[in-house]
Tab-separated table of C-alpha atoms in Angstrom:
chain	number	residue	atom	x	y	z
A	969	MET	CA	38.390	10.178	0.867
A	970	SER	CA	35.157	10.271	2.884
A	971	THR	CA	31.894	8.854	1.598
A	972	GLU	CA	28.586	10.493	2.416
A	973	HIS	CA	26.150	8.004	3.851
A	974	ARG	CA	22.423	8.133	3.185
A	975	TYR	CA	20.003	7.314	5.968
A	976	PHE	CA	16.274	6.801	5.929
A	977	ALA	CA	13.636	5.845	8.451
A	978	LEU	CA	10.805	3.482	7.605
A	979	LEU	CA	7.681	4.247	9.646
A	980	THR	CA	4.882	1.702	10.047
A	981	TYR	CA	1.414	2.941	10.987
A	982	GLY	CA	-2.281	2.186	10.577
A	983	LYS	CA	-4.958	3.844	8.444
A	984	ARG	CA	-8.151	2.751	10.153
A	985	GLY	CA	-11.516	4.132	11.193
A	986	LEU	CA	-12.228	7.632	9.942
A	987	LEU	CA	-8.617	7.944	8.740
A	988	ARG	CA	-9.580	5.784	5.765
A	989	TYR	CA	-11.353	8.827	4.312
A	990	LEU	CA	-8.112	10.832	4.145
A	991	GLY	CA	-6.681	11.131	0.654
A	992	HIS	CA	-3.016	10.549	-0.115
A	993	LEU	CA	-2.128	14.258	-0.199
A	994	ASP	CA	-3.800	14.711	3.193
A	995	ILE	CA	-1.586	11.942	4.608
A	996	VAL	CA	1.527	13.567	3.134
A	997	ARG	CA	0.639	16.914	4.725
A	998	VAL	CA	0.016	15.310	8.133
A	999	PHE	CA	3.378	13.537	8.123
A	1000	ASP	CA	5.180	16.647	6.877
A	1001	ARG	CA	3.752	18.667	9.786
A	1002	ALA	CA	4.613	15.894	12.256
A	1003	VAL	CA	8.252	15.858	11.125
A	1004	ARG	CA	8.506	19.644	11.424
A	1005	ARG	CA	6.967	19.691	14.913
A	1006	ALA	CA	9.315	16.935	16.071
A	1007	ARG	CA	12.262	18.996	14.710
A	1008	LEU	CA	13.914	15.994	13.136
A	1009	PRO	CA	17.087	16.180	11.004
A	1010	VAL	CA	15.462	15.357	7.680
A	1011	ARG	CA	16.236	16.254	4.081
A	1012	TYR	CA	14.007	18.889	2.512
A	1013	SER	CA	13.150	19.641	-1.069
A	1014	GLU	CA	14.504	22.816	-2.636
A	1015	GLY	CA	12.511	25.852	-3.685
A	1016	PHE	CA	10.303	28.484	-2.076
A	1017	ALA	CA	8.184	25.983	-0.115
A	1018	PRO	CA	10.511	23.168	0.959
A	1019	ARG	CA	8.899	19.966	2.157
A	1020	ALA	CA	10.314	17.062	4.107
A	1021	GLN	CA	11.434	14.317	1.733
A	1022	LEU	CA	8.799	11.691	2.435
A	1023	SER	CA	7.813	8.814	0.192
A	1024	PHE	CA	4.992	6.294	0.311
A	1025	PRO	CA	3.948	3.054	-1.398
A	1026	PRO	CA	1.183	3.123	-4.033
A	1027	PRO	CA	-1.662	4.963	-2.280
A	1028	LEU	CA	-4.868	3.325	-1.153
A	1029	PRO	CA	-8.153	4.498	-2.642
A	1030	VAL	CA	-10.138	6.818	-0.382
A	1031	GLY	CA	-12.257	4.706	1.955
A	1032	ALA	CA	-9.790	1.799	2.133
A	1033	GLU	CA	-8.010	0.801	5.324
A	1034	GLY	CA	-4.366	-0.155	5.850
A	1035	LEU	CA	-3.149	-2.298	8.736
A	1036	GLN	CA	0.587	-1.839	8.143
A	1037	GLU	CA	1.015	1.270	6.011
A	1038	MET	CA	4.493	2.709	5.577
A	1039	CYS	CA	6.285	5.994	5.036
A	1040	ALA	CA	9.982	6.429	4.214
A	1041	LEU	CA	11.705	9.512	5.605
A	1042	ASP	CA	15.110	10.738	4.351
A	1043	LEU	CA	17.419	11.679	7.233
A	1044	THR	CA	20.563	13.817	7.221
A	1045	VAL	CA	22.172	11.868	10.093
A	1046	ASP	CA	21.920	8.432	11.674
A	1047	LEU	CA	19.275	8.351	14.411
A	1048	ASP	CA	18.334	5.784	17.010
A	1049	ALA	CA	15.055	4.147	15.959
A	1050	GLN	CA	13.630	4.193	19.478
A	1051	LYS	CA	14.322	7.914	19.945
A	1052	LEU	CA	12.805	8.614	16.539
A	1053	HIS	CA	9.696	6.682	17.546
A	1054	GLN	CA	9.445	8.637	20.792
A	1055	ALA	CA	9.696	11.934	18.922
A	1056	LEU	CA	7.110	11.094	16.244
A	1057	ALA	CA	4.547	8.972	18.111
A	1058	PRO	CA	2.902	11.946	19.915
A	1059	GLN	CA	2.626	13.817	16.602
A	1060	LEU	CA	1.013	10.836	14.858
A	1061	ARG	CA	-1.104	9.534	17.728
A	1062	ALA	CA	-4.181	8.946	15.557
A	1063	PHE	CA	-2.177	6.714	13.202
A	1064	GLY	CA	-0.808	4.461	15.946
A	1065	LEU	CA	2.848	4.541	14.899
A	1066	SER	CA	3.794	0.920	15.569
A	1067	LYS	CA	7.375	0.563	14.316
A	1068	VAL	CA	10.343	2.675	13.226
A	1069	GLN	CA	13.364	1.263	11.412
A	1070	VAL	CA	16.487	3.189	10.422
A	1071	HIS	CA	18.530	1.986	7.442
A	1072	ARG	CA	21.832	3.163	5.960
A	1073	ASP	CA	22.915	3.064	2.326
A	1074	MET	CA	20.211	0.703	1.104
A	1075	ARG	CA	20.721	0.046	-2.592
A	1076	GLY	CA	18.023	1.758	-4.647
A	1077	SER	CA	14.722	3.151	-3.474
A	1078	ILE	CA	12.889	1.391	-0.667
A	1079	TRP	CA	9.816	1.158	-2.887
A	1080	SER	CA	11.802	-0.506	-5.664
A	1081	GLN	CA	11.997	-3.467	-3.252
A	1082	LEU	CA	8.205	-3.669	-2.910
A	1083	TYR	CA	6.735	-6.327	-5.184
A	1084	ALA	CA	3.322	-7.376	-3.811
A	1085	SER	CA	0.518	-6.445	-1.415
A	1086	ASN	CA	-2.159	-8.433	0.388
A	1087	TYR	CA	-5.779	-7.267	0.521
A	1088	GLN	CA	-9.084	-8.302	2.020
A	1089	ALA	CA	-12.197	-7.013	0.264
A	1090	LEU	CA	-15.896	-7.194	0.957
A	1091	PRO	CA	-17.367	-6.835	-2.557
A	1092	ASP	CA	-20.829	-5.487	-3.232
A	1093	PHE	CA	-21.709	-8.684	-5.075
A	1094	ALA	CA	-21.375	-10.599	-1.757
A	1095	ASP	CA	-24.948	-9.447	-1.016
A	1096	HIS	CA	-26.255	-11.310	-4.055
A	1097	ALA	CA	-23.987	-14.369	-4.404
A	1098	ASP	CA	-23.455	-17.096	-1.817
A	1099	ALA	CA	-20.041	-18.391	-0.749
A	1100	SER	CA	-20.130	-21.433	-3.029
A	1101	ALA	CA	-20.785	-19.245	-6.075
A	1102	ILE	CA	-17.946	-16.890	-5.131
A	1103	ARG	CA	-15.574	-19.827	-4.614
A	1104	SER	CA	-16.560	-21.146	-8.036
A	1105	ALA	CA	-15.746	-17.734	-9.559
A	1106	ILE	CA	-12.372	-17.748	-7.788
A	1107	GLU	CA	-11.616	-21.202	-9.208
A	1108	THR	CA	-12.564	-19.993	-12.686
A	1109	PHE	CA	-10.202	-17.033	-12.279
A	1110	ALA	CA	-7.383	-19.264	-10.996
A	1111	ASP	CA	-7.762	-21.721	-13.894
A	1112	ALA	CA	-7.773	-19.003	-16.561
A	1113	ASP	CA	-4.681	-18.316	-18.663
A	1114	GLU	CA	-5.796	-14.733	-19.229
A	1115	VAL	CA	-8.012	-12.304	-17.359
A	1116	THR	CA	-8.162	-9.112	-19.381
A	1117	VAL	CA	-9.191	-5.735	-17.993
A	1118	GLU	CA	-9.391	-2.338	-19.676
A	1119	ARG	CA	-7.289	0.499	-18.336
A	1120	HIS	CA	-8.157	4.030	-19.353
A	1121	THR	CA	-5.531	6.700	-19.836
A	1122	LYS	CA	-5.889	10.221	-21.186
A	1123	ARG	CA	-4.878	9.066	-24.658
A	1124	ARG	CA	-6.244	5.552	-25.037
A	1125	ILE	CA	-7.854	2.451	-23.614
A	1126	ARG	CA	-5.457	-0.441	-23.075
A	1127	ALA	CA	-6.266	-4.129	-22.545
A	1128	VAL	CA	-4.125	-5.726	-19.824
A	1129	ASN	CA	-3.870	-9.353	-18.727
A	1130	ILE	CA	-3.797	-9.247	-14.928
A	1131	ARG	CA	-3.872	-13.017	-14.335
A	1132	PRO	CA	-0.058	-13.542	-14.069
A	1133	HIS	CA	0.174	-10.938	-11.317
A	1134	VAL	CA	-2.582	-12.210	-9.035
A	1135	TYR	CA	-0.442	-14.507	-6.904
A	1136	GLU	CA	-3.054	-15.664	-4.405
A	1137	LEU	CA	-6.857	-15.507	-4.373
A	1138	GLY	CA	-9.256	-16.947	-1.829
A	1139	LEU	CA	-12.355	-16.463	0.300
A	1140	VAL	CA	-12.467	-16.160	4.101
A	1141	GLY	CA	-16.018	-15.788	5.328
A	1142	ASN	CA	-17.488	-13.226	2.953
A	1143	MET	CA	-14.136	-11.454	2.380
A	1144	VAL	CA	-12.190	-12.007	-0.830
A	1145	THR	CA	-8.474	-12.267	-0.036
A	1146	MET	CA	-5.717	-11.650	-2.573
A	1147	ARG	CA	-2.014	-11.052	-3.067
A	1148	VAL	CA	-1.336	-8.938	-6.134
A	1149	GLY	CA	1.613	-7.315	-7.876
A	1150	THR	CA	2.640	-3.821	-6.840
A	1151	THR	CA	5.473	-2.866	-9.202
A	1152	GLU	CA	5.041	-0.604	-12.218
A	1153	GLU	CA	5.131	-3.667	-14.491
A	1154	THR	CA	2.938	-5.953	-12.353
A	1155	MET	CA	0.478	-3.531	-10.740
A	1156	VAL	CA	-3.000	-4.983	-10.203
A	1157	LYS	CA	-5.772	-3.069	-8.445
A	1158	PRO	CA	-8.087	-5.017	-6.115
A	1159	ALA	CA	-11.081	-3.498	-7.916
A	1160	GLU	CA	-9.888	-5.108	-11.167
A	1161	VAL	CA	-9.857	-8.547	-9.533
A	1162	LEU	CA	-13.306	-7.969	-8.013
A	1163	ALA	CA	-14.658	-6.797	-11.381
A	1164	ALA	CA	-13.434	-10.010	-13.012
A	1165	LEU	CA	-15.010	-12.153	-10.294
A	1166	GLY	CA	-18.235	-10.164	-10.531
A	1167	GLU	CA	-18.361	-10.728	-14.270
A	1168	TYR	CA	-18.219	-14.502	-13.723
A	1169	LEU	CA	-21.145	-14.083	-11.317
A	1170	GLY	CA	-23.186	-11.891	-13.651
A	1171	PHE	CA	-22.476	-8.543	-11.940
A	1172	SER	CA	-20.715	-5.511	-13.373
A	1173	GLY	CA	-18.086	-3.357	-11.709
A	1174	GLY	CA	-15.514	-4.017	-9.022
A	1175	THR	CA	-17.066	-1.984	-6.216
A	1176	TRP	CA	-16.540	-2.882	-2.579
A	1177	ARG	CA	-17.993	-1.989	0.797
A	1178	ARG	CA	-14.750	-2.588	2.637
A	1179	LEU	CA	-11.145	-2.860	1.446
A	1180	ILE	CA	-8.128	-3.493	3.682
A	1181	ARG	CA	-4.461	-3.638	2.729
A	1182	THR	CA	-3.190	-6.157	5.268
A	1183	ALA	CA	0.482	-6.515	4.306
A	1184	MET	CA	3.223	-5.470	1.901
A	1185	HIS	CA	6.024	-7.701	0.626
A	1186	PHE	CA	9.605	-6.618	-0.078
A	1187	ARG	CA	12.464	-8.380	-1.824
A	1188	SER	CA	15.061	-6.992	0.575
A	1189	THR	CA	15.685	-8.989	3.749
A	1190	GLU	CA	16.886	-5.784	5.430
A	1191	ILE	CA	13.301	-4.650	5.908
A	1192	ASP	CA	11.787	-6.068	9.092
A	1193	LEU	CA	8.028	-6.513	8.749
A	1194	THR	CA	7.393	-7.951	12.215
A	1195	LEU	CA	5.586	-5.792	14.744
């Protein structure tokens, strides 16, 4: 009795420069067109307007950069990663496609393996607080048992303790660095961390002038993150 294998490609690319102003749906449309133009053997959704079955990690806010962004592409057959890269790179030239991996029969969704992301942020309060004050705020955050933020939904406002899911927090130059949870249960937005630090410093809001997702972390050792 034969078993149908499932294949997917994991594409690594950059979202830099003016590309940071593209919204998530814009990115999806660009990759969908690239796959069609490359005539790749991919799975498509059903219905009147089938789309290539692409999936992405939690999207960045508009204006944020990503150094190693990823896209998972469902394939109908096993493909050589190098040939796949050669076919897609010209279609995604602006994104600088840096790596293609092909996996077979990985247990569960690729994004179910993602548990944390690293960020660098230049907060607006950096114009008004010196490095020693920001470091003091970071120490206050790190020593706290709870850091509560309000999350607004259509139906209610919910208080959430984000402290357990901020795994690393530091300052390099004037950039706040952090590693935060990325799962549905542990999700922390960089703006929430910046808002908490700003509150310690006497500023409101978690706004930033620059935000960069520098890395993503997966539980599975099958996923190669080296470039």
